[in-house]
Amino acid sequence: LDHGAITDLRRRMQIVFQDPFSSLSPRMRVAQIVGEGLQVHRSLSSGDVQKRVADALAEVGLSADIADRYPHEFSGGQRQRISIARAIILEPDFLVLDEPTSALDVSVQAQILNLLEEIQSRRGLAYLFITHDLGVVRYIADRVAVMYLGRIVEHGTTAELFASPQHPYTRALIDAVPQIGAELSPVISSGDVPSPLAPPPGCPFHPRCPLASERCHVERPSLHRQAGTTVACHHPLTAPDLAAT
């Protein structure tokens, strides 16, 4: 891509970081933080920038009166709202949300998730939501990709993946979520996570997988369609050979 295309791509793709306490410059006022992208990607008067900043703050539930204040004057939830305002002010098509609620109190997490859903519905945005919280995944995602040691091991619609996980790692993650009144599920993974810098040969999950065979030790599985999801596993959980055992 040439410089112009890259610049436009950067405008159309924005990110909200995990930690609102470190992702906002303590030396900048809110108006500068939220409006900085406009200085790079738009040729606007100071009055127009001020209005755009006020509109973005209002969209995330904050008053324009806070524009001259500094990040340290706000709570974690308010800071994350400022981060979201910074991301949407350039009217992007795509947002990367990197654990946007994990650093927040539980009561605030729900508010931020609801806000993100409202913004997505209103603006028609696509989200790439990165999280380790399956409750959040189930609430906000349409499709899910499960990664292990940097590789996708299973992906599918949220409904399909939660109803019938095919990869043992996906099943272990779902079974690890406590359920009120439910019996404890058997642990289907054990051992330590290998180093991502020196992953094991074959399937990266085989040192911890109770279904691992000799093939898993030497041959990395490729992604293939299996019972509703796409999975990288030699022994998916609904495979005929497993069902017969």
PDB file of C-alpha atoms in Angstrom:
ATOM      1  CA  LEU A   1       0.000   0.000   0.000  1.00  0.00           C
ATOM      2  CA  ASP A   2       1.158   3.546  -0.687  1.00  0.00           C
ATOM      3  CA  HIS A   3       1.301   6.196   2.031  1.00  0.00           C
ATOM      4  CA  GLY A   4      -2.168   7.561   1.274  1.00  0.00           C
ATOM      5  CA  ALA A   5      -3.792   4.129   1.404  1.00  0.00           C
ATOM      6  CA  ILE A   6      -2.051   3.276   4.681  1.00  0.00           C
ATOM      7  CA  THR A   7      -3.137   6.577   6.217  1.00  0.00           C
ATOM      8  CA  ASP A   8      -6.757   5.933   5.231  1.00  0.00           C
ATOM      9  CA  LEU A   9      -6.553   2.364   6.553  1.00  0.00           C
ATOM     10  CA  ARG A  10      -5.302   3.650   9.899  1.00  0.00           C
ATOM     11  CA  ARG A  11      -8.240   6.028  10.096  1.00  0.00           C
ATOM     12  CA  ARG A  12     -10.721   3.256   9.339  1.00  0.00           C
ATOM     13  CA  MET A  13      -9.202   0.865  11.898  1.00  0.00           C
ATOM     14  CA  GLN A  14      -9.014   2.016  15.511  1.00  0.00           C
ATOM     15  CA  ILE A  15      -8.218   0.322  18.821  1.00  0.00           C
ATOM     16  CA  VAL A  16      -9.338   0.468  22.456  1.00  0.00           C
ATOM     17  CA  PHE A  17      -6.645  -0.806  24.797  1.00  0.00           C
ATOM     18  CA  GLN A  18      -7.002  -2.959  27.897  1.00  0.00           C
ATOM     19  CA  ASP A  19      -5.738  -0.592  30.567  1.00  0.00           C
ATOM     20  CA  PRO A  20      -7.352   2.855  30.608  1.00  0.00           C
ATOM     21  CA  PHE A  21      -4.829   3.930  33.254  1.00  0.00           C
ATOM     22  CA  SER A  22      -1.790   3.531  30.975  1.00  0.00           C
ATOM     23  CA  SER A  23      -3.269   4.074  27.500  1.00  0.00           C
ATOM     24  CA  LEU A  24      -4.112   7.759  28.066  1.00  0.00           C
ATOM     25  CA  SER A  25      -1.289  10.298  28.269  1.00  0.00           C
ATOM     26  CA  PRO A  26      -1.253  11.935  31.733  1.00  0.00           C
ATOM     27  CA  ARG A  27       0.171  15.112  30.154  1.00  0.00           C
ATOM     28  CA  MET A  28      -2.744  15.669  27.792  1.00  0.00           C
ATOM     29  CA  ARG A  29      -6.187  17.044  28.484  1.00  0.00           C
ATOM     30  CA  VAL A  30      -9.254  15.056  27.442  1.00  0.00           C
ATOM     31  CA  ALA A  31      -9.896  17.363  24.476  1.00  0.00           C
ATOM     32  CA  GLN A  32      -6.359  16.751  23.201  1.00  0.00           C
ATOM     33  CA  ILE A  33      -6.597  12.982  23.701  1.00  0.00           C
ATOM     34  CA  VAL A  34      -9.935  12.582  21.947  1.00  0.00           C
ATOM     35  CA  GLY A  35      -9.239  15.130  19.216  1.00  0.00           C
ATOM     36  CA  GLU A  36      -5.658  14.158  18.389  1.00  0.00           C
ATOM     37  CA  GLY A  37      -6.679  11.896  15.495  1.00  0.00           C
ATOM     38  CA  LEU A  38      -8.594  14.736  13.871  1.00  0.00           C
ATOM     39  CA  GLN A  39      -5.390  16.781  13.717  1.00  0.00           C
ATOM     40  CA  VAL A  40      -3.759  13.967  11.704  1.00  0.00           C
ATOM     41  CA  HIS A  41      -6.593  12.785   9.472  1.00  0.00           C
ATOM     42  CA  ARG A  42      -8.861  15.805   9.065  1.00  0.00           C
ATOM     43  CA  SER A  43      -8.359  19.457   8.096  1.00  0.00           C
ATOM     44  CA  LEU A  44     -10.765  21.115  10.511  1.00  0.00           C
ATOM     45  CA  SER A  45     -10.959  24.436  12.268  1.00  0.00           C
ATOM     46  CA  SER A  46     -10.451  24.509  16.028  1.00  0.00           C
ATOM     47  CA  GLY A  47     -14.168  25.141  16.442  1.00  0.00           C
ATOM     48  CA  ASP A  48     -15.072  22.081  14.385  1.00  0.00           C
ATOM     49  CA  VAL A  49     -12.608  19.935  16.346  1.00  0.00           C
ATOM     50  CA  GLN A  50     -14.110  21.159  19.601  1.00  0.00           C
ATOM     51  CA  LYS A  51     -17.613  20.270  18.403  1.00  0.00           C
ATOM     52  CA  ARG A  52     -16.526  16.809  17.201  1.00  0.00           C
ATOM     53  CA  VAL A  53     -14.878  16.142  20.566  1.00  0.00           C
ATOM     54  CA  ALA A  54     -18.027  17.219  22.417  1.00  0.00           C
ATOM     55  CA  ASP A  55     -20.169  14.968  20.201  1.00  0.00           C
ATOM     56  CA  ALA A  56     -17.868  11.967  20.738  1.00  0.00           C
ATOM     57  CA  LEU A  57     -17.876  12.481  24.504  1.00  0.00           C
ATOM     58  CA  ALA A  58     -21.665  12.742  24.515  1.00  0.00           C
ATOM     59  CA  GLU A  59     -21.931   9.480  22.556  1.00  0.00           C
ATOM     60  CA  VAL A  60     -20.005   7.636  25.275  1.00  0.00           C
ATOM     61  CA  GLY A  61     -22.030   9.220  28.077  1.00  0.00           C
ATOM     62  CA  LEU A  62     -19.657  12.004  29.146  1.00  0.00           C
ATOM     63  CA  SER A  63     -20.223  15.741  29.343  1.00  0.00           C
ATOM     64  CA  ALA A  64     -18.294  18.193  27.179  1.00  0.00           C
ATOM     65  CA  ASP A  65     -17.443  20.012  30.419  1.00  0.00           C
ATOM     66  CA  ILE A  66     -14.693  17.467  31.129  1.00  0.00           C
ATOM     67  CA  ALA A  67     -12.712  18.372  27.999  1.00  0.00           C
ATOM     68  CA  ASP A  68     -10.171  20.511  29.887  1.00  0.00           C
ATOM     69  CA  ARG A  69      -9.481  17.946  32.604  1.00  0.00           C
ATOM     70  CA  TYR A  70      -6.693  15.351  32.848  1.00  0.00           C
ATOM     71  CA  PRO A  71      -7.032  11.535  32.906  1.00  0.00           C
ATOM     72  CA  HIS A  72      -5.995  11.183  36.558  1.00  0.00           C
ATOM     73  CA  GLU A  73      -9.186  13.002  37.562  1.00  0.00           C
ATOM     74  CA  PHE A  74     -11.419  10.151  36.351  1.00  0.00           C
ATOM     75  CA  SER A  75     -12.406   6.645  37.402  1.00  0.00           C
ATOM     76  CA  GLY A  76     -11.420   3.580  35.384  1.00  0.00           C
ATOM     77  CA  GLY A  77     -14.805   3.370  33.700  1.00  0.00           C
ATOM     78  CA  GLN A  78     -14.730   7.053  32.743  1.00  0.00           C
ATOM     79  CA  ARG A  79     -11.222   6.687  31.345  1.00  0.00           C
ATOM     80  CA  GLN A  80     -12.313   3.760  29.204  1.00  0.00           C
ATOM     81  CA  ARG A  81     -15.204   5.856  27.892  1.00  0.00           C
ATOM     82  CA  ILE A  82     -12.644   8.504  26.929  1.00  0.00           C
ATOM     83  CA  SER A  83     -10.633   5.809  25.130  1.00  0.00           C
ATOM     84  CA  ILE A  84     -13.750   4.732  23.231  1.00  0.00           C
ATOM     85  CA  ALA A  85     -14.511   8.348  22.294  1.00  0.00           C
ATOM     86  CA  ARG A  86     -10.966   8.670  20.933  1.00  0.00           C
ATOM     87  CA  ALA A  87     -11.486   5.531  18.842  1.00  0.00           C
ATOM     88  CA  ILE A  88     -14.838   6.494  17.308  1.00  0.00           C
ATOM     89  CA  ILE A  89     -14.218  10.176  16.599  1.00  0.00           C
ATOM     90  CA  LEU A  90     -12.619   9.334  13.231  1.00  0.00           C
ATOM     91  CA  GLU A  91     -15.720   7.354  12.188  1.00  0.00           C
ATOM     92  CA  PRO A  92     -13.878   4.047  11.658  1.00  0.00           C
ATOM     93  CA  ASP A  93     -15.331   0.896  10.130  1.00  0.00           C
ATOM     94  CA  PHE A  94     -13.482  -1.531  12.402  1.00  0.00           C
ATOM     95  CA  LEU A  95     -12.525  -1.487  16.088  1.00  0.00           C
ATOM     96  CA  VAL A  96     -10.022  -3.738  17.830  1.00  0.00           C
ATOM     97  CA  LEU A  97     -11.118  -4.100  21.459  1.00  0.00           C
ATOM     98  CA  ASP A  98      -8.194  -5.526  23.436  1.00  0.00           C
ATOM     99  CA  GLU A  99      -9.611  -6.777  26.758  1.00  0.00           C
ATOM    100  CA  PRO A 100     -11.508  -3.462  27.143  1.00  0.00           C
ATOM    101  CA  THR A 101     -13.287  -4.504  30.356  1.00  0.00           C
ATOM    102  CA  SER A 102     -10.790  -6.744  32.175  1.00  0.00           C
ATOM    103  CA  ALA A 103      -9.189  -3.881  34.146  1.00  0.00           C
ATOM    104  CA  LEU A 104     -12.559  -2.560  35.340  1.00  0.00           C
ATOM    105  CA  ASP A 105     -14.817  -3.376  38.283  1.00  0.00           C
ATOM    106  CA  VAL A 106     -17.519  -5.930  37.506  1.00  0.00           C
ATOM    107  CA  SER A 107     -20.312  -3.362  37.875  1.00  0.00           C
ATOM    108  CA  VAL A 108     -18.580  -1.069  35.376  1.00  0.00           C
ATOM    109  CA  GLN A 109     -17.838  -3.887  32.920  1.00  0.00           C
ATOM    110  CA  ALA A 110     -21.531  -4.351  32.132  1.00  0.00           C
ATOM    111  CA  GLN A 111     -21.941  -0.623  31.485  1.00  0.00           C
ATOM    112  CA  ILE A 112     -19.025  -0.567  29.044  1.00  0.00           C
ATOM    113  CA  LEU A 113     -20.270  -3.684  27.231  1.00  0.00           C
ATOM    114  CA  ASN A 114     -23.730  -2.162  26.849  1.00  0.00           C
ATOM    115  CA  LEU A 115     -22.159   1.053  25.554  1.00  0.00           C
ATOM    116  CA  LEU A 116     -20.107  -0.858  22.984  1.00  0.00           C
ATOM    117  CA  GLU A 117     -23.209  -2.700  21.780  1.00  0.00           C
ATOM    118  CA  GLU A 118     -25.123   0.576  21.432  1.00  0.00           C
ATOM    119  CA  ILE A 119     -22.290   2.180  19.450  1.00  0.00           C
ATOM    120  CA  GLN A 120     -21.988  -0.866  17.203  1.00  0.00           C
ATOM    121  CA  SER A 121     -25.710  -0.881  16.482  1.00  0.00           C
ATOM    122  CA  ARG A 122     -25.805   2.849  15.815  1.00  0.00           C
ATOM    123  CA  ARG A 123     -22.674   3.060  13.665  1.00  0.00           C
ATOM    124  CA  GLY A 124     -22.644  -0.380  12.030  1.00  0.00           C
ATOM    125  CA  LEU A 125     -19.121  -1.124  13.253  1.00  0.00           C
ATOM    126  CA  ALA A 126     -17.287  -4.439  13.071  1.00  0.00           C
ATOM    127  CA  TYR A 127     -15.513  -5.442  16.293  1.00  0.00           C
ATOM    128  CA  LEU A 128     -12.544  -7.712  16.905  1.00  0.00           C
ATOM    129  CA  PHE A 129     -13.019  -8.394  20.611  1.00  0.00           C
ATOM    130  CA  ILE A 130      -9.996  -9.956  22.345  1.00  0.00           C
ATOM    131  CA  THR A 131     -10.775 -11.448  25.754  1.00  0.00           C
ATOM    132  CA  HIS A 132     -10.223 -14.403  28.064  1.00  0.00           C
ATOM    133  CA  ASP A 133     -13.673 -13.991  29.660  1.00  0.00           C
ATOM    134  CA  LEU A 134     -16.114 -16.511  28.161  1.00  0.00           C
ATOM    135  CA  GLY A 135     -19.058 -14.719  29.746  1.00  0.00           C
ATOM    136  CA  VAL A 136     -18.158 -11.597  27.793  1.00  0.00           C
ATOM    137  CA  VAL A 137     -17.638 -13.660  24.632  1.00  0.00           C
ATOM    138  CA  ARG A 138     -21.064 -15.238  24.904  1.00  0.00           C
ATOM    139  CA  TYR A 139     -22.702 -11.864  25.530  1.00  0.00           C
ATOM    140  CA  ILE A 140     -21.156  -9.758  22.787  1.00  0.00           C
ATOM    141  CA  ALA A 141     -19.746 -11.969  20.011  1.00  0.00           C
ATOM    142  CA  ASP A 142     -21.449 -13.279  16.869  1.00  0.00           C
ATOM    143  CA  ARG A 143     -18.507 -15.498  15.964  1.00  0.00           C
ATOM    144  CA  VAL A 144     -15.683 -16.849  18.132  1.00  0.00           C
ATOM    145  CA  ALA A 145     -12.125 -17.955  17.386  1.00  0.00           C
ATOM    146  CA  VAL A 146     -10.332 -19.891  20.147  1.00  0.00           C
ATOM    147  CA  MET A 147      -6.539 -19.568  20.160  1.00  0.00           C
ATOM    148  CA  TYR A 148      -3.894 -21.713  21.824  1.00  0.00           C
ATOM    149  CA  LEU A 149      -0.203 -20.757  21.738  1.00  0.00           C
ATOM    150  CA  GLY A 150      -0.898 -18.153  19.073  1.00  0.00           C
ATOM    151  CA  ARG A 151      -2.844 -20.410  16.692  1.00  0.00           C
ATOM    152  CA  ILE A 152      -6.569 -20.713  16.046  1.00  0.00           C
ATOM    153  CA  VAL A 153      -7.696 -24.176  17.151  1.00  0.00           C
ATOM    154  CA  GLU A 154     -11.443 -23.716  16.646  1.00  0.00           C
ATOM    155  CA  HIS A 155     -13.835 -21.129  15.278  1.00  0.00           C
ATOM    156  CA  GLY A 156     -17.537 -20.872  14.576  1.00  0.00           C
ATOM    157  CA  THR A 157     -20.676 -19.013  15.527  1.00  0.00           C
ATOM    158  CA  THR A 158     -21.053 -18.307  19.225  1.00  0.00           C
ATOM    159  CA  ALA A 159     -24.141 -20.510  19.473  1.00  0.00           C
ATOM    160  CA  GLU A 160     -22.485 -23.473  17.732  1.00  0.00           C
ATOM    161  CA  LEU A 161     -19.228 -23.238  19.633  1.00  0.00           C
ATOM    162  CA  PHE A 162     -20.798 -23.048  23.087  1.00  0.00           C
ATOM    163  CA  ALA A 163     -23.410 -25.712  22.329  1.00  0.00           C
ATOM    164  CA  SER A 164     -21.019 -28.256  20.831  1.00  0.00           C
ATOM    165  CA  PRO A 165     -17.310 -27.469  21.223  1.00  0.00           C
ATOM    166  CA  GLN A 166     -15.156 -29.790  19.119  1.00  0.00           C
ATOM    167  CA  HIS A 167     -11.646 -29.062  20.353  1.00  0.00           C
ATOM    168  CA  PRO A 168     -10.629 -30.447  23.777  1.00  0.00           C
ATOM    169  CA  TYR A 169      -9.126 -27.076  24.704  1.00  0.00           C
ATOM    170  CA  THR A 170     -12.379 -25.258  23.914  1.00  0.00           C
ATOM    171  CA  ARG A 171     -14.270 -27.833  25.967  1.00  0.00           C
ATOM    172  CA  ALA A 172     -11.839 -27.372  28.873  1.00  0.00           C
ATOM    173  CA  LEU A 173     -12.347 -23.601  28.801  1.00  0.00           C
ATOM    174  CA  ILE A 174     -16.136 -23.911  28.827  1.00  0.00           C
ATOM    175  CA  ASP A 175     -16.116 -26.569  31.557  1.00  0.00           C
ATOM    176  CA  ALA A 176     -13.916 -24.333  33.721  1.00  0.00           C
ATOM    177  CA  VAL A 177     -16.688 -21.724  34.012  1.00  0.00           C
ATOM    178  CA  PRO A 178     -18.627 -22.348  37.262  1.00  0.00           C
ATOM    179  CA  GLN A 179     -22.336 -23.102  36.873  1.00  0.00           C
ATOM    180  CA  ILE A 180     -24.769 -22.586  39.750  1.00  0.00           C
ATOM    181  CA  GLY A 181     -26.232 -25.920  40.831  1.00  0.00           C
ATOM    182  CA  ALA A 182     -24.246 -27.926  38.298  1.00  0.00           C
ATOM    183  CA  GLU A 183     -22.022 -30.853  39.160  1.00  0.00           C
ATOM    184  CA  LEU A 184     -18.300 -30.341  38.773  1.00  0.00           C
ATOM    185  CA  SER A 185     -17.121 -31.324  35.308  1.00  0.00           C
ATOM    186  CA  PRO A 186     -14.092 -33.584  34.976  1.00  0.00           C
ATOM    187  CA  VAL A 187     -10.856 -31.804  34.221  1.00  0.00           C
ATOM    188  CA  ILE A 188      -9.917 -32.690  30.643  1.00  0.00           C
ATOM    189  CA  SER A 189      -6.572 -30.893  30.528  1.00  0.00           C
ATOM    190  CA  SER A 190      -3.564 -31.088  32.811  1.00  0.00           C
ATOM    191  CA  GLY A 191       0.090 -30.147  32.923  1.00  0.00           C
ATOM    192  CA  ASP A 192       1.832 -26.868  32.208  1.00  0.00           C
ATOM    193  CA  VAL A 193       1.356 -24.642  29.187  1.00  0.00           C
ATOM    194  CA  PRO A 194       4.362 -25.009  26.843  1.00  0.00           C
ATOM    195  CA  SER A 195       6.410 -21.954  25.950  1.00  0.00           C
ATOM    196  CA  PRO A 196       5.057 -20.176  22.856  1.00  0.00           C
ATOM    197  CA  LEU A 197       8.702 -19.535  21.920  1.00  0.00           C
ATOM    198  CA  ALA A 198       9.345 -23.281  21.746  1.00  0.00           C
ATOM    199  CA  PRO A 199       6.003 -24.989  21.042  1.00  0.00           C
ATOM    200  CA  PRO A 200       5.922 -28.788  20.976  1.00  0.00           C
ATOM    201  CA  PRO A 201       5.915 -30.618  17.625  1.00  0.00           C
ATOM    202  CA  GLY A 202       2.631 -31.818  16.202  1.00  0.00           C
ATOM    203  CA  CYS A 203      -0.490 -30.490  17.875  1.00  0.00           C
ATOM    204  CA  PRO A 204       0.538 -27.768  20.360  1.00  0.00           C
ATOM    205  CA  PHE A 205      -2.116 -28.987  22.827  1.00  0.00           C
ATOM    206  CA  HIS A 206      -1.034 -32.639  22.905  1.00  0.00           C
ATOM    207  CA  PRO A 207       1.067 -32.417  26.132  1.00  0.00           C
ATOM    208  CA  ARG A 208      -2.117 -31.475  28.027  1.00  0.00           C
ATOM    209  CA  CYS A 209      -4.761 -33.376  26.056  1.00  0.00           C
ATOM    210  CA  PRO A 210      -6.279 -36.640  27.360  1.00  0.00           C
ATOM    211  CA  LEU A 211      -7.250 -37.641  23.803  1.00  0.00           C
ATOM    212  CA  ALA A 212      -3.767 -37.257  22.321  1.00  0.00           C
ATOM    213  CA  SER A 213      -2.489 -40.097  20.150  1.00  0.00           C
ATOM    214  CA  GLU A 214       0.877 -40.761  18.525  1.00  0.00           C
ATOM    215  CA  ARG A 215      -0.324 -38.863  15.473  1.00  0.00           C
ATOM    216  CA  CYS A 216      -0.904 -35.770  17.613  1.00  0.00           C
ATOM    217  CA  HIS A 217       2.756 -35.854  18.714  1.00  0.00           C
ATOM    218  CA  VAL A 218       4.124 -35.620  15.187  1.00  0.00           C
ATOM    219  CA  GLU A 219       1.487 -34.082  12.873  1.00  0.00           C
ATOM    220  CA  ARG A 220       0.025 -30.613  13.307  1.00  0.00           C
ATOM    221  CA  PRO A 221      -3.737 -30.795  12.579  1.00  0.00           C
ATOM    222  CA  SER A 222      -5.215 -28.504   9.951  1.00  0.00           C
ATOM    223  CA  LEU A 223      -8.511 -26.687  10.304  1.00  0.00           C
ATOM    224  CA  HIS A 224     -11.505 -28.621   8.994  1.00  0.00           C
ATOM    225  CA  ARG A 225     -15.279 -28.496   9.362  1.00  0.00           C
ATOM    226  CA  GLN A 226     -16.665 -30.735  12.107  1.00  0.00           C
ATOM    227  CA  ALA A 227     -20.214 -30.738  13.540  1.00  0.00           C
ATOM    228  CA  GLY A 228     -20.938 -27.036  13.224  1.00  0.00           C
ATOM    229  CA  THR A 229     -17.535 -25.480  13.871  1.00  0.00           C
ATOM    230  CA  THR A 230     -14.146 -25.443  12.169  1.00  0.00           C
ATOM    231  CA  VAL A 231     -11.540 -27.194  14.299  1.00  0.00           C
ATOM    232  CA  ALA A 232      -7.844 -28.095  14.199  1.00  0.00           C
ATOM    233  CA  CYS A 233      -7.889 -31.480  15.934  1.00  0.00           C
ATOM    234  CA  HIS A 234      -7.177 -35.079  14.924  1.00  0.00           C
ATOM    235  CA  HIS A 235      -9.754 -36.315  17.451  1.00  0.00           C
ATOM    236  CA  PRO A 236     -12.638 -33.794  17.590  1.00  0.00           C
ATOM    237  CA  LEU A 237     -15.114 -34.492  20.360  1.00  0.00           C
ATOM    238  CA  THR A 238     -17.978 -35.707  18.138  1.00  0.00           C
ATOM    239  CA  ALA A 239     -15.838 -37.723  15.728  1.00  0.00           C
ATOM    240  CA  PRO A 240     -17.084 -41.294  15.065  1.00  0.00           C
ATOM    241  CA  ASP A 241     -13.916 -42.879  16.483  1.00  0.00           C
ATOM    242  CA  LEU A 242     -14.368 -40.986  19.744  1.00  0.00           C
ATOM    243  CA  ALA A 243     -18.109 -41.638  19.986  1.00  0.00           C
ATOM    244  CA  ALA A 244     -17.460 -45.365  19.724  1.00  0.00           C
ATOM    245  CA  THR A 245     -15.071 -45.412  22.690  1.00  0.00           C
TER     246      THR A 245
END
